[in-house]
PDB file of C-alpha atoms and ligand atoms in Angstrom:
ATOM      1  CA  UNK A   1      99.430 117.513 103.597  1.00 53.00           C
ATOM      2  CA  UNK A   2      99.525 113.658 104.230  1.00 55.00           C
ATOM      3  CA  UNK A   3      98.651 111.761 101.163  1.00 53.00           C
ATOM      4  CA  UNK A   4      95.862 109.455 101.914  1.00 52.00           C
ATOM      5  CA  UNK A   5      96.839 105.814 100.527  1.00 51.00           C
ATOM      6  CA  UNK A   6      95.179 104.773  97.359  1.00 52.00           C
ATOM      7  CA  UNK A   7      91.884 103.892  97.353  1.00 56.00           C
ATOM      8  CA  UNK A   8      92.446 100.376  95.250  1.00 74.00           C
ATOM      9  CA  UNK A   9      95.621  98.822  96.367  1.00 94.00           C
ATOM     10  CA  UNK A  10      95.278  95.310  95.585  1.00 96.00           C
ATOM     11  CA  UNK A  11      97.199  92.890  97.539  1.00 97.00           C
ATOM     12  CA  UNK A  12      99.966  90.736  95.491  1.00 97.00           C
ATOM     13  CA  UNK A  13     100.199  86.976  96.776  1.00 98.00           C
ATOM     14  CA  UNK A  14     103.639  86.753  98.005  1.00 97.00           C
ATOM     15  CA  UNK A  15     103.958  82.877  97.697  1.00 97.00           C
ATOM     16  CA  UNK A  16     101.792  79.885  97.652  1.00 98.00           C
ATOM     17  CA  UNK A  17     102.846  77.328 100.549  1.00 96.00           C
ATOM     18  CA  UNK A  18     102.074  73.730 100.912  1.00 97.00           C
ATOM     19  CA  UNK A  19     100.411  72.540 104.369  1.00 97.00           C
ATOM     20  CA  UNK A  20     102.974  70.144 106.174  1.00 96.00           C
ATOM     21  CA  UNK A  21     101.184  67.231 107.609  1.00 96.00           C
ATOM     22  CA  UNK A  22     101.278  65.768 111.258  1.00 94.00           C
ATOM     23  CA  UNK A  23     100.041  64.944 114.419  1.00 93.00           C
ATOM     24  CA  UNK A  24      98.364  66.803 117.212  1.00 89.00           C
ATOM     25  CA  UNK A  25      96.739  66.416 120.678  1.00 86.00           C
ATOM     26  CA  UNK A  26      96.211  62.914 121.759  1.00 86.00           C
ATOM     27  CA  UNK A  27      97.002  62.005 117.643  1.00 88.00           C
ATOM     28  CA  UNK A  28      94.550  63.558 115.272  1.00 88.00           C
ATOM     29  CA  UNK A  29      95.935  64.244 112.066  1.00 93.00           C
ATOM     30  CA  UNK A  30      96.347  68.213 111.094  1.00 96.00           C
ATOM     31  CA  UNK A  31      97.406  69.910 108.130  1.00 98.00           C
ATOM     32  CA  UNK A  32      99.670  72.817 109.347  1.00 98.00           C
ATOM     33  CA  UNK A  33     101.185  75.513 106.920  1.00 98.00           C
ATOM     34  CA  UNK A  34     102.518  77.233 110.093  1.00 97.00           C
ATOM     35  CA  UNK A  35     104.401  76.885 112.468  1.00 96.00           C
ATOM     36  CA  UNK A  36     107.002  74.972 110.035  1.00 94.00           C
ATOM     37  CA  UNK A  37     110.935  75.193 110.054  1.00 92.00           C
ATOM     38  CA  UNK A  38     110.347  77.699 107.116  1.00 92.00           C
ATOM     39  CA  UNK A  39     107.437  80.038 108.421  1.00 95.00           C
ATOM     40  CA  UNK A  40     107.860  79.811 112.212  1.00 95.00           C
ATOM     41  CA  UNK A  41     104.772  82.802 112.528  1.00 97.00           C
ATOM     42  CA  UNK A  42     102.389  85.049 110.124  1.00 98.00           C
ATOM     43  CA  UNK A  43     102.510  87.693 113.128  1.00 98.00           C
ATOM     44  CA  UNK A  44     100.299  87.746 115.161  1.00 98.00           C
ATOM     45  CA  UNK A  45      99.249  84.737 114.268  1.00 98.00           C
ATOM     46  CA  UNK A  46     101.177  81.774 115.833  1.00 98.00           C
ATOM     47  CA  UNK A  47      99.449  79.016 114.460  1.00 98.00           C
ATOM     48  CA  UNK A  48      96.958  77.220 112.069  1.00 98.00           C
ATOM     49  CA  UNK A  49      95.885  73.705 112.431  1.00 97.00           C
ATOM     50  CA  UNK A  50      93.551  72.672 109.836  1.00 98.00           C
ATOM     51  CA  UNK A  51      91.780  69.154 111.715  1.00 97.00           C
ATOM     52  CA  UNK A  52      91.109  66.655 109.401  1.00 94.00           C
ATOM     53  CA  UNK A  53      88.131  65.816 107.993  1.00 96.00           C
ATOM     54  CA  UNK A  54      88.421  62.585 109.360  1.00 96.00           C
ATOM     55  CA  UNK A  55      85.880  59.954 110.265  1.00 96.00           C
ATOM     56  CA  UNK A  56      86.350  57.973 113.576  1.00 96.00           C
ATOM     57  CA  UNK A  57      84.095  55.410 114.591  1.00 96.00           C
ATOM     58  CA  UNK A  58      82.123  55.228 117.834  1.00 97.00           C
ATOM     59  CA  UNK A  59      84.666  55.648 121.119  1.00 95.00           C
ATOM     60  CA  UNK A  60      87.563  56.556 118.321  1.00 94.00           C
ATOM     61  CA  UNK A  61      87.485  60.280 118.731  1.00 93.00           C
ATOM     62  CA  UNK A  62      90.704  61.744 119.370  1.00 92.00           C
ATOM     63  CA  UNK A  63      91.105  65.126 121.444  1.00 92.00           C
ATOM     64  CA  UNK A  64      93.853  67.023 123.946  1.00 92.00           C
ATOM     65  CA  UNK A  65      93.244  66.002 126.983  1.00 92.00           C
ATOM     66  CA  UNK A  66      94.451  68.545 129.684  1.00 94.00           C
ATOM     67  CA  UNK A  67      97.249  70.782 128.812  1.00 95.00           C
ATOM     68  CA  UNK A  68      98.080  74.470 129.583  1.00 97.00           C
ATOM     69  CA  UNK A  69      98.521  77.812 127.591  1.00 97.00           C
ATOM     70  CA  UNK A  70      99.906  81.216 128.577  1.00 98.00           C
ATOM     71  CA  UNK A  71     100.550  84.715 126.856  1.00 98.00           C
ATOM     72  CA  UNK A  72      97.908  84.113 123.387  1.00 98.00           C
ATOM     73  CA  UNK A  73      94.365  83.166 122.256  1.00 98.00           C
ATOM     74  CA  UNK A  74      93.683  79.477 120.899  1.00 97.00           C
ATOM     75  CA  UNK A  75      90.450  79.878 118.185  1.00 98.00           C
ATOM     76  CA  UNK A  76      88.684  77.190 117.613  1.00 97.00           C
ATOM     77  CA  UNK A  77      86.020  76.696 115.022  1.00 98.00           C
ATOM     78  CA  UNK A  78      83.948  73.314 114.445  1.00 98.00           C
ATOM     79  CA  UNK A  79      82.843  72.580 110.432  1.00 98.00           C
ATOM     80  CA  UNK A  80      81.809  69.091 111.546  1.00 98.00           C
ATOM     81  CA  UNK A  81      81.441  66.320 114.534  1.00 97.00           C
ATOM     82  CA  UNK A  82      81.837  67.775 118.107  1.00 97.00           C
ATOM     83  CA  UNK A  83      84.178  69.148 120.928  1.00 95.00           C
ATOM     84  CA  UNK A  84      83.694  69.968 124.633  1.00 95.00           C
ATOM     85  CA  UNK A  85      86.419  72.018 126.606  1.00 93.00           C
ATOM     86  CA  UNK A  86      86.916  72.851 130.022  1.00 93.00           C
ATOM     87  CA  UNK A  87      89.289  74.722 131.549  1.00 92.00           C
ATOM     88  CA  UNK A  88      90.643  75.563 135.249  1.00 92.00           C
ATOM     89  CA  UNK A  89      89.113  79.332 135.512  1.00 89.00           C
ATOM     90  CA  UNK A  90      85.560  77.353 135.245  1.00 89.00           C
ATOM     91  CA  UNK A  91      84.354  77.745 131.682  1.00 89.00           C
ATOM     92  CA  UNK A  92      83.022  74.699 129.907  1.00 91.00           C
ATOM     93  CA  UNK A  93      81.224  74.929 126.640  1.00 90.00           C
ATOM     94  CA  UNK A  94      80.572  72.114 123.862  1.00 93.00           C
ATOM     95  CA  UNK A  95      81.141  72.841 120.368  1.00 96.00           C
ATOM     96  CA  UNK A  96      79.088  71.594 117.414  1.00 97.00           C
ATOM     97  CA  UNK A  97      79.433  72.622 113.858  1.00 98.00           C
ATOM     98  CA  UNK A  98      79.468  76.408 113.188  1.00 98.00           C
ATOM     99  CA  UNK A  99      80.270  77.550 116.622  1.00 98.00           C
ATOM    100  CA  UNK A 100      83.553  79.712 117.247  1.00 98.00           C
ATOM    101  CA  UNK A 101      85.449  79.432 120.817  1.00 97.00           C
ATOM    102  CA  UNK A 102      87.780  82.248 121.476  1.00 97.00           C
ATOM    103  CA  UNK A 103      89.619  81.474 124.333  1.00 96.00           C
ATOM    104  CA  UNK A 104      92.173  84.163 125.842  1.00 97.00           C
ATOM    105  CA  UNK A 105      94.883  82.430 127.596  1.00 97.00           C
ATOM    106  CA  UNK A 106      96.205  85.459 129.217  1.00 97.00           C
ATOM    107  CA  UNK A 107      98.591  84.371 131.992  1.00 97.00           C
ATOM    108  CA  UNK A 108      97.294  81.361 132.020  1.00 96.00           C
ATOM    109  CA  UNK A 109      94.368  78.512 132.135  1.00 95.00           C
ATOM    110  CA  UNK A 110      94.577  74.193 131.679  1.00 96.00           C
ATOM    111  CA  UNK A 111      92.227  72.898 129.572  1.00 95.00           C
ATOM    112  CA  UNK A 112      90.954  69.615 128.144  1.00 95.00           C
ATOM    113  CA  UNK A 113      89.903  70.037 124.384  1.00 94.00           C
ATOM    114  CA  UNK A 114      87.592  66.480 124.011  1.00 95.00           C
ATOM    115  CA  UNK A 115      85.335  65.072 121.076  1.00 96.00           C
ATOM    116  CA  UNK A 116      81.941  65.347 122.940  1.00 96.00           C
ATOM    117  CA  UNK A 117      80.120  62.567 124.770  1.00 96.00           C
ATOM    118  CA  UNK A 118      77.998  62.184 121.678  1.00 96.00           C
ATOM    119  CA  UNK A 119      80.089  62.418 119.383  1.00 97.00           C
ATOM    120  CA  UNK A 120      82.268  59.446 121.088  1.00 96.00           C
ATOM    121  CA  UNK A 121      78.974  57.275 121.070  1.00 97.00           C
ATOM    122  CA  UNK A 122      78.113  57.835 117.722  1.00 97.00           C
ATOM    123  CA  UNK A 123      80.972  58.873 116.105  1.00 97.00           C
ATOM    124  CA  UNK A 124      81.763  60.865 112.643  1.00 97.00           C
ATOM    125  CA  UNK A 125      83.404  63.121 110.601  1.00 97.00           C
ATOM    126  CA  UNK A 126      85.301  66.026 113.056  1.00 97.00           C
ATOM    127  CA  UNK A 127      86.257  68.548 110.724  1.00 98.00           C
ATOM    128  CA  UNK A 128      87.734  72.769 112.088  1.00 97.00           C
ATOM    129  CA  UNK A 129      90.331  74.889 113.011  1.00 98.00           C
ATOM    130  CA  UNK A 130      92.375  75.718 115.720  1.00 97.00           C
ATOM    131  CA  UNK A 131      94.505  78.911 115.199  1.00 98.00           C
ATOM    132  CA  UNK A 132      96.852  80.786 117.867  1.00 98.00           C
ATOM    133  CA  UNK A 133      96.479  84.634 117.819  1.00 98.00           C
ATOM    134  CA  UNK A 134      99.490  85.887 119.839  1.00 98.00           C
ATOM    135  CA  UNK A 135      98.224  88.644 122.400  1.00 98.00           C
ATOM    136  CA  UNK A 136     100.632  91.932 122.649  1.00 98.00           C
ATOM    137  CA  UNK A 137     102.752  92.126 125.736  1.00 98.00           C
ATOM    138  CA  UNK A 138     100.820  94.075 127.932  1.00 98.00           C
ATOM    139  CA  UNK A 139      98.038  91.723 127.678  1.00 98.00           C
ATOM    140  CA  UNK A 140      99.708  88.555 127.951  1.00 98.00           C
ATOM    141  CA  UNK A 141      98.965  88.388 131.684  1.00 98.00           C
ATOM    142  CA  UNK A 142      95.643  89.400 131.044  1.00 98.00           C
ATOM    143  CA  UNK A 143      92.719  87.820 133.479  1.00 96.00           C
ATOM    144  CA  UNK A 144      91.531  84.734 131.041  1.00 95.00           C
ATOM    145  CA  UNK A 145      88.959  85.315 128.675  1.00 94.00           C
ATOM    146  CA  UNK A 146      86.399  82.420 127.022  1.00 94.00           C
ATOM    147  CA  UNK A 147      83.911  83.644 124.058  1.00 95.00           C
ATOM    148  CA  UNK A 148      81.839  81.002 122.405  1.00 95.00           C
ATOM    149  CA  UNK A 149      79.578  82.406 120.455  1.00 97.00           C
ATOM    150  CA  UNK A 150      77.150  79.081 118.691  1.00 97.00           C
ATOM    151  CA  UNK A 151      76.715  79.396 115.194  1.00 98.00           C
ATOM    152  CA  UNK A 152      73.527  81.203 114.860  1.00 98.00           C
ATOM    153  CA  UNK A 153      75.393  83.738 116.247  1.00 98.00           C
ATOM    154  CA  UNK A 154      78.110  84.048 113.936  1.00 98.00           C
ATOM    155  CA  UNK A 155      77.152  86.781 111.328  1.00 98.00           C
ATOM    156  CA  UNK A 156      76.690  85.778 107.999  1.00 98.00           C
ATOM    157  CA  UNK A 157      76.574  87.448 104.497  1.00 98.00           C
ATOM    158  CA  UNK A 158      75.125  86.602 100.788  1.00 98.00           C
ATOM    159  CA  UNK A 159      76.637  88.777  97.696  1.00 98.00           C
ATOM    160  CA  UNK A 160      73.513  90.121  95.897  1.00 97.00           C
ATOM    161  CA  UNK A 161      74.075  87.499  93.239  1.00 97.00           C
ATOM    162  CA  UNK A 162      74.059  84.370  95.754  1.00 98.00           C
ATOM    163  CA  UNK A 163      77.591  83.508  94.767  1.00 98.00           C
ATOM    164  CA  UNK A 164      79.956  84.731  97.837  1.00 98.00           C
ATOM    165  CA  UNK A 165      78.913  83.264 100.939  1.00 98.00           C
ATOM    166  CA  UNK A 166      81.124  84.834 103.998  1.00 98.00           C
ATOM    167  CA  UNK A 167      80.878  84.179 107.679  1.00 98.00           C
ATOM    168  CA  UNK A 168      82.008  86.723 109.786  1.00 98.00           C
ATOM    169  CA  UNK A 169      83.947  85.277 112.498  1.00 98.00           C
ATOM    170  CA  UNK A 170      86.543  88.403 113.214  1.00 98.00           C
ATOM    171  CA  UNK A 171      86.503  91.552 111.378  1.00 98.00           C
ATOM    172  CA  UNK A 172      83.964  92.280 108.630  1.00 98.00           C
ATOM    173  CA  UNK A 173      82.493  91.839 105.169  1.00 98.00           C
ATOM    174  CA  UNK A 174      80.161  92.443 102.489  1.00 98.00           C
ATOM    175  CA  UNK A 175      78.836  94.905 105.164  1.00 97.00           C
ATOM    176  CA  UNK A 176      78.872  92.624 108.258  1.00 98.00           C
ATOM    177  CA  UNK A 177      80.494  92.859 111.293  1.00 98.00           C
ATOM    178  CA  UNK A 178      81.669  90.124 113.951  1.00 98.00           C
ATOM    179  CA  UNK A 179      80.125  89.643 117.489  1.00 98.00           C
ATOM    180  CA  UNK A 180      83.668  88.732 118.662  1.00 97.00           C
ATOM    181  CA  UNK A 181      85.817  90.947 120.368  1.00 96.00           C
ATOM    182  CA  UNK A 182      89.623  90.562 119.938  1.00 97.00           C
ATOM    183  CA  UNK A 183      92.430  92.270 121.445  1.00 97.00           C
ATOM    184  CA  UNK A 184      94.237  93.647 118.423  1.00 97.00           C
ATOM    185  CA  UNK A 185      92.669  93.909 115.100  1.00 98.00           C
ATOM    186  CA  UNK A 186      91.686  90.304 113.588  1.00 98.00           C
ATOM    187  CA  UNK A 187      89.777  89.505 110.139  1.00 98.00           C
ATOM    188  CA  UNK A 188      88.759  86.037 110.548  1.00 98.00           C
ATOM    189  CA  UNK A 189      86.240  85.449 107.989  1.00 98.00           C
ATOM    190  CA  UNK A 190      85.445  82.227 105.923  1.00 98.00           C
ATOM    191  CA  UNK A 191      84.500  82.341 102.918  1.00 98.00           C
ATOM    192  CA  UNK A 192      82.524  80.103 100.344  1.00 98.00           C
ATOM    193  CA  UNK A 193      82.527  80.843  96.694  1.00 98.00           C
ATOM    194  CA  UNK A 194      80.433  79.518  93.832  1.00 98.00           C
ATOM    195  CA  UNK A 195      81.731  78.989  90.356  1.00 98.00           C
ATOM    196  CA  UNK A 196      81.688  82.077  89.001  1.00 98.00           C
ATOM    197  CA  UNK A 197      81.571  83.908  92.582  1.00 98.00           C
ATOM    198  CA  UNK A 198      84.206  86.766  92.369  1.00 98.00           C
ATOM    199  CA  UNK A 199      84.517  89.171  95.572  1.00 98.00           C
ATOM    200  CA  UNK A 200      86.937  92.099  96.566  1.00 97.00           C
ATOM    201  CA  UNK A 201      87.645  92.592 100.209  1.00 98.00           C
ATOM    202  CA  UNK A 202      88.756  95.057 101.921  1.00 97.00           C
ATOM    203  CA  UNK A 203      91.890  94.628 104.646  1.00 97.00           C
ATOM    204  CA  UNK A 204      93.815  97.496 106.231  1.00 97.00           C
ATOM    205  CA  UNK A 205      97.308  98.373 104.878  1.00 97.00           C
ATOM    206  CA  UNK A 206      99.766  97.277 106.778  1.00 97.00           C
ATOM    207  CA  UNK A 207      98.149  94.017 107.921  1.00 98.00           C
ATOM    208  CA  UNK A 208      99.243  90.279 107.336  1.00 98.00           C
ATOM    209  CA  UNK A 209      96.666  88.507 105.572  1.00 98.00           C
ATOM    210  CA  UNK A 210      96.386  85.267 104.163  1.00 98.00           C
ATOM    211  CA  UNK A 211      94.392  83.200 102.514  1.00 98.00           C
ATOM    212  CA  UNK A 212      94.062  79.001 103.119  1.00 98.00           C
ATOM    213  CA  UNK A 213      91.910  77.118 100.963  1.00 98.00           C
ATOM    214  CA  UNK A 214      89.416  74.189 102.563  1.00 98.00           C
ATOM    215  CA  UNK A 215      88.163  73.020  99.316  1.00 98.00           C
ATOM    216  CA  UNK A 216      88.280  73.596  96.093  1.00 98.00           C
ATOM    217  CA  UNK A 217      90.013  76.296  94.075  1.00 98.00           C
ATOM    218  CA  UNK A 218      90.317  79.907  94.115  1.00 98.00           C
ATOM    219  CA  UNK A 219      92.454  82.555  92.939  1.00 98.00           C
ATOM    220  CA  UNK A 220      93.640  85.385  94.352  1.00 97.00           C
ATOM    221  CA  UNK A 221      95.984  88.393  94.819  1.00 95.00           C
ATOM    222  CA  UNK A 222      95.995  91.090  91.724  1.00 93.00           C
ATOM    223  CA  UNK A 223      97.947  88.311  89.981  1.00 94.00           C
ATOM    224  CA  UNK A 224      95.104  86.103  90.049  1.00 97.00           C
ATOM    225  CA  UNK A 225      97.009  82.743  90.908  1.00 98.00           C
ATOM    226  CA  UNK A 226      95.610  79.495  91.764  1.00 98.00           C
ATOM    227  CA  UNK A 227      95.073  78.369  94.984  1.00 98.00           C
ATOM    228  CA  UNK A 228      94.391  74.557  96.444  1.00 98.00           C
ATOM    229  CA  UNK A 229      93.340  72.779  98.984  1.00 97.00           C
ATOM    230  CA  UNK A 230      95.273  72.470 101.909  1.00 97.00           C
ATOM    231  CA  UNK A 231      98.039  75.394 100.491  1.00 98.00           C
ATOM    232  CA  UNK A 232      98.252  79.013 102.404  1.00 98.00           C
ATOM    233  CA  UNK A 233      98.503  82.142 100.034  1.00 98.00           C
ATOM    234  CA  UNK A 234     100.317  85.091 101.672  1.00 98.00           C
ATOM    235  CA  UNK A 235      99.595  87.942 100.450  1.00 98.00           C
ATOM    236  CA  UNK A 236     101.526  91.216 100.134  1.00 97.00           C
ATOM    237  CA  UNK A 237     100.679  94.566 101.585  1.00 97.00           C
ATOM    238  CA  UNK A 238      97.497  96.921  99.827  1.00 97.00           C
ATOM    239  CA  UNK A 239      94.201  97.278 100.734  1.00 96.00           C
ATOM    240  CA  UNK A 240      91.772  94.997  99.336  1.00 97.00           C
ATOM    241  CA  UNK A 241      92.372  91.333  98.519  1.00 97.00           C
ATOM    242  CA  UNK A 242      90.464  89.646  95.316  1.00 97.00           C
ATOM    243  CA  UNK A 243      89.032  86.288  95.386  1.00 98.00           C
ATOM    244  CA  UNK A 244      87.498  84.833  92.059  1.00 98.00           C
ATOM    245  CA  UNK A 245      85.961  81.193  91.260  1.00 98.00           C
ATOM    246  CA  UNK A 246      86.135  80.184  87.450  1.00 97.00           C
ATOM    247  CA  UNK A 247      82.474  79.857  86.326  1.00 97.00           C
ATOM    248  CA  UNK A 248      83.440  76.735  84.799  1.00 97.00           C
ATOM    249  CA  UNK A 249      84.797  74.896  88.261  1.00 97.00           C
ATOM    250  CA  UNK A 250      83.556  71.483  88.639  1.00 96.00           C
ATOM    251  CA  UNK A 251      83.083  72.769  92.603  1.00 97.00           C
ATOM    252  CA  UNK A 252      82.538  75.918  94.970  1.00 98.00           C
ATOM    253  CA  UNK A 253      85.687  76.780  96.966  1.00 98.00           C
ATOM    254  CA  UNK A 254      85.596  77.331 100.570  1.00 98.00           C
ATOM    255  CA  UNK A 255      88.321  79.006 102.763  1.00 98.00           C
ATOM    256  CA  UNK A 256      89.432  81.496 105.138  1.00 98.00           C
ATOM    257  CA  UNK A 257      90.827  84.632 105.139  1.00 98.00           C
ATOM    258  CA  UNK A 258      93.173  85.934 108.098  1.00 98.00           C
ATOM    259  CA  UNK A 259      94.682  89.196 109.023  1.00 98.00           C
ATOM    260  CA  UNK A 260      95.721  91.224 111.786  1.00 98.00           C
ATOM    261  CA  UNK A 261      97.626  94.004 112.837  1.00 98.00           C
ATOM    262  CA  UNK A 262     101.568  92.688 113.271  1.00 98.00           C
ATOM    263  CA  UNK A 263     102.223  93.140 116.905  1.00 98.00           C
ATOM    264  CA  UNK A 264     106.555  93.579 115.733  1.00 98.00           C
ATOM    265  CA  UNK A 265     106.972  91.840 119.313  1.00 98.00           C
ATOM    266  CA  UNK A 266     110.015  89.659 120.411  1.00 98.00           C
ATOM    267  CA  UNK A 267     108.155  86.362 120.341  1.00 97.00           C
ATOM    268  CA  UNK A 268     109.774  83.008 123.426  1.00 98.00           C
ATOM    269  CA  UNK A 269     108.061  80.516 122.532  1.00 96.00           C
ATOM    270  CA  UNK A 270     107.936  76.771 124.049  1.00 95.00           C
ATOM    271  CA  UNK A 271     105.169  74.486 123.346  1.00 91.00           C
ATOM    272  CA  UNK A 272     102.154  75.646 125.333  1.00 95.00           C
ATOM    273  CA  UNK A 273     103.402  78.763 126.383  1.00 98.00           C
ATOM    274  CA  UNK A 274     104.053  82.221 123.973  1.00 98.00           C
ATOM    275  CA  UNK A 275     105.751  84.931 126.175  1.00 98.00           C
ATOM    276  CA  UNK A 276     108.639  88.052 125.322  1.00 98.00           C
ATOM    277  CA  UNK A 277     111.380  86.417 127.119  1.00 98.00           C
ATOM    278  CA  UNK A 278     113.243  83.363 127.890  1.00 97.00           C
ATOM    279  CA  UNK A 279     112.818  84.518 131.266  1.00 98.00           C
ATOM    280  CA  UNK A 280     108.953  84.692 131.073  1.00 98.00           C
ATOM    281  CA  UNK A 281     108.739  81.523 129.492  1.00 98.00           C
ATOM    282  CA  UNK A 282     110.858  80.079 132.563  1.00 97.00           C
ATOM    283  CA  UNK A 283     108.224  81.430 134.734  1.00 97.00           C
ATOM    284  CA  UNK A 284     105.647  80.350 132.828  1.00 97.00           C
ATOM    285  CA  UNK A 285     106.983  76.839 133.426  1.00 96.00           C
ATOM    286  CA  UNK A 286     107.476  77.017 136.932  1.00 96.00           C
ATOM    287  CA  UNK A 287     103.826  79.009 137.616  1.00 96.00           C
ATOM    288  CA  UNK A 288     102.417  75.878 135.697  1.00 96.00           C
ATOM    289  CA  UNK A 289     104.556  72.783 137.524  1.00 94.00           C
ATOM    290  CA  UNK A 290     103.409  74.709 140.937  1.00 94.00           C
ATOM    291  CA  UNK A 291      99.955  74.842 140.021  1.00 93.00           C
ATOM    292  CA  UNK A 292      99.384  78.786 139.538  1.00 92.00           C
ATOM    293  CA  UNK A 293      97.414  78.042 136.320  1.00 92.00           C
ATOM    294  CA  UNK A 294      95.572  75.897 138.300  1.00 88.00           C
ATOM    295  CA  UNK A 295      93.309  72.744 137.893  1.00 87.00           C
ATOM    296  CA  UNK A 296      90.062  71.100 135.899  1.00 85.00           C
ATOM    297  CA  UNK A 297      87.486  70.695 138.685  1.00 74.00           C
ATOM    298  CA  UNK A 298      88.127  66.540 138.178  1.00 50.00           C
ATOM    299  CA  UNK A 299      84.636  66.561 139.409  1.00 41.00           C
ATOM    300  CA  UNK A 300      82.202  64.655 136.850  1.00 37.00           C
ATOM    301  CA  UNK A 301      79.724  66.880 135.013  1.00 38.00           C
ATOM    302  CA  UNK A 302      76.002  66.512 135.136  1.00 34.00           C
TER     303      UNK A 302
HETATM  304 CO1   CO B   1      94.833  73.887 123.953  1.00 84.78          CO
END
């Protein structure tokens, strides 16, 4: 007989990292506590960009202007101001705070990631995420996906005592389950705790997860340790993660929680693209400079 696994393995938190700092895009400031020179991936995820908050006055907004991607999924989800993307297999969507875009690259799209037309007039506080979620090699020449799903749509969840708010935006929780489909398993699920607010969730064995605090404080892993804004908890292997807000904290905390299945792939990687080989990623360049991920219609929208 197999054993089954335990029924309450917490997770451990492996280390606490600090997010490095820098620029992205056309020059908005990120906090990034991967890719870095000392955590190059959290398989599969390639990337988290944490974008701002920061306030730009009217015409100030700062976005990616075209620019292509092959082989993974870019995420991106708006807490505040507005984005509108468009990309050369003809999906265009804005965002506005709350909404999730899951955009498959597959073998390959060019898109333009801008602060919306309104947003430039009026300015504001632009405030999300951007993460990478490498796709598994059979799928990264997959036909391009885009999901945007608005934030009404994104499911949401209350603890019975009001003091764990989740959104569901991968995965599932406090009974909940996302409207998004991925291509491997993903928990993408952000979290907002009250003082006091103390939650156990469950995530597969053998899954990376991590934690990465937006605000305020919480603390995690069976050790219970501190963590702060703008650092990245990874957490060890089990299969439930706990996540507790002292009742005396001067404010709620508010993060995310990430894991997925690892894909153990060979990861090439060079800037836009995410392929096997050094060979793919070769091709990848030359399918791009000849114009096989093709082109934004340059025509001006309605
Ligand atoms: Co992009």
């Amino acid at each position: 007989m197999i054993p089954s696994p335990s029924p309450h393995h917490e997770r451990p938190v492996l280390s606490v990292i600090d997010s490095l700092r820098t620029l992205e895009g056309g020059g908005f400031p990120v906090r990034r506590p991967f890719p870095t020179r000392e955590l190059i991936q959290f398989d599969p995820f390639l990337l988290l960009d944490h974008l701002g908050p920061v306030t730009w006055g009217p015409g100030e907004g700062i976005g990616a202007p075209d620019h292509p991607h092959r082989g993974f999924e870019t995420v991106t989800y708006l807490l505040s101001g507005g984005f509108q993307h468009k990309d050369s297999a003809g999906h265009a969507g804005k965002l506005t705070p709350g909404d999730v875009q899951w955009m498959t690259a597959g073998s390959g799209v060019v898109h333009s990631e801008l602060p919306s037309d309104e947003f430039m007039r009026d300015g504001g506080v632009m405030h999300g995420f951007q993460i990478w979620v490498n796709l598994p090699a059979r799928d990264k020449m997959m036909k391009p996906r885009y999901q945007e799903i608005p934030a009404a749509g994104i499911p949401e969840a209350v603890s019975a005592d009001g003091k764990v708010k989740v959104r569901v935006v991968a995965g599932e929780a406090l009974g909940k389950k996302a409207v998004i489909d991925t291509r491997t398993p993903i928990y993408y699920l952000h979290f907002t705790l009250q003082p006091g607010g103390d939650v156990t969730q469950a995530v597969p064995a053998g899954f990376n997860a991590l934690v990465y605090l937006i605000s305020g404080e919480v603390k995690t892993g069976k050790e219970q340790k501190p963590v702060r804004e703008g650092q990245m908890a990874a957490l060890g292997d089990g299969d439930s993660v706990r996540l507790a807000v002292a009742s005396d904290a001067a404010a709620p905390a508010d993060f995310l929680l990430l894991a997925g299945q690892p894909l153990n792939e060979p990861v090439a990687r060079y800037g836009p693209f995410v392929m096997n080989t050094r060979e793919e990623i070769e091709q990848a360049f030359r399918d791009y400079q000849s114009g096989r991920m093709g082109q934004i219609d340059s025509q001006p929208a309605k």
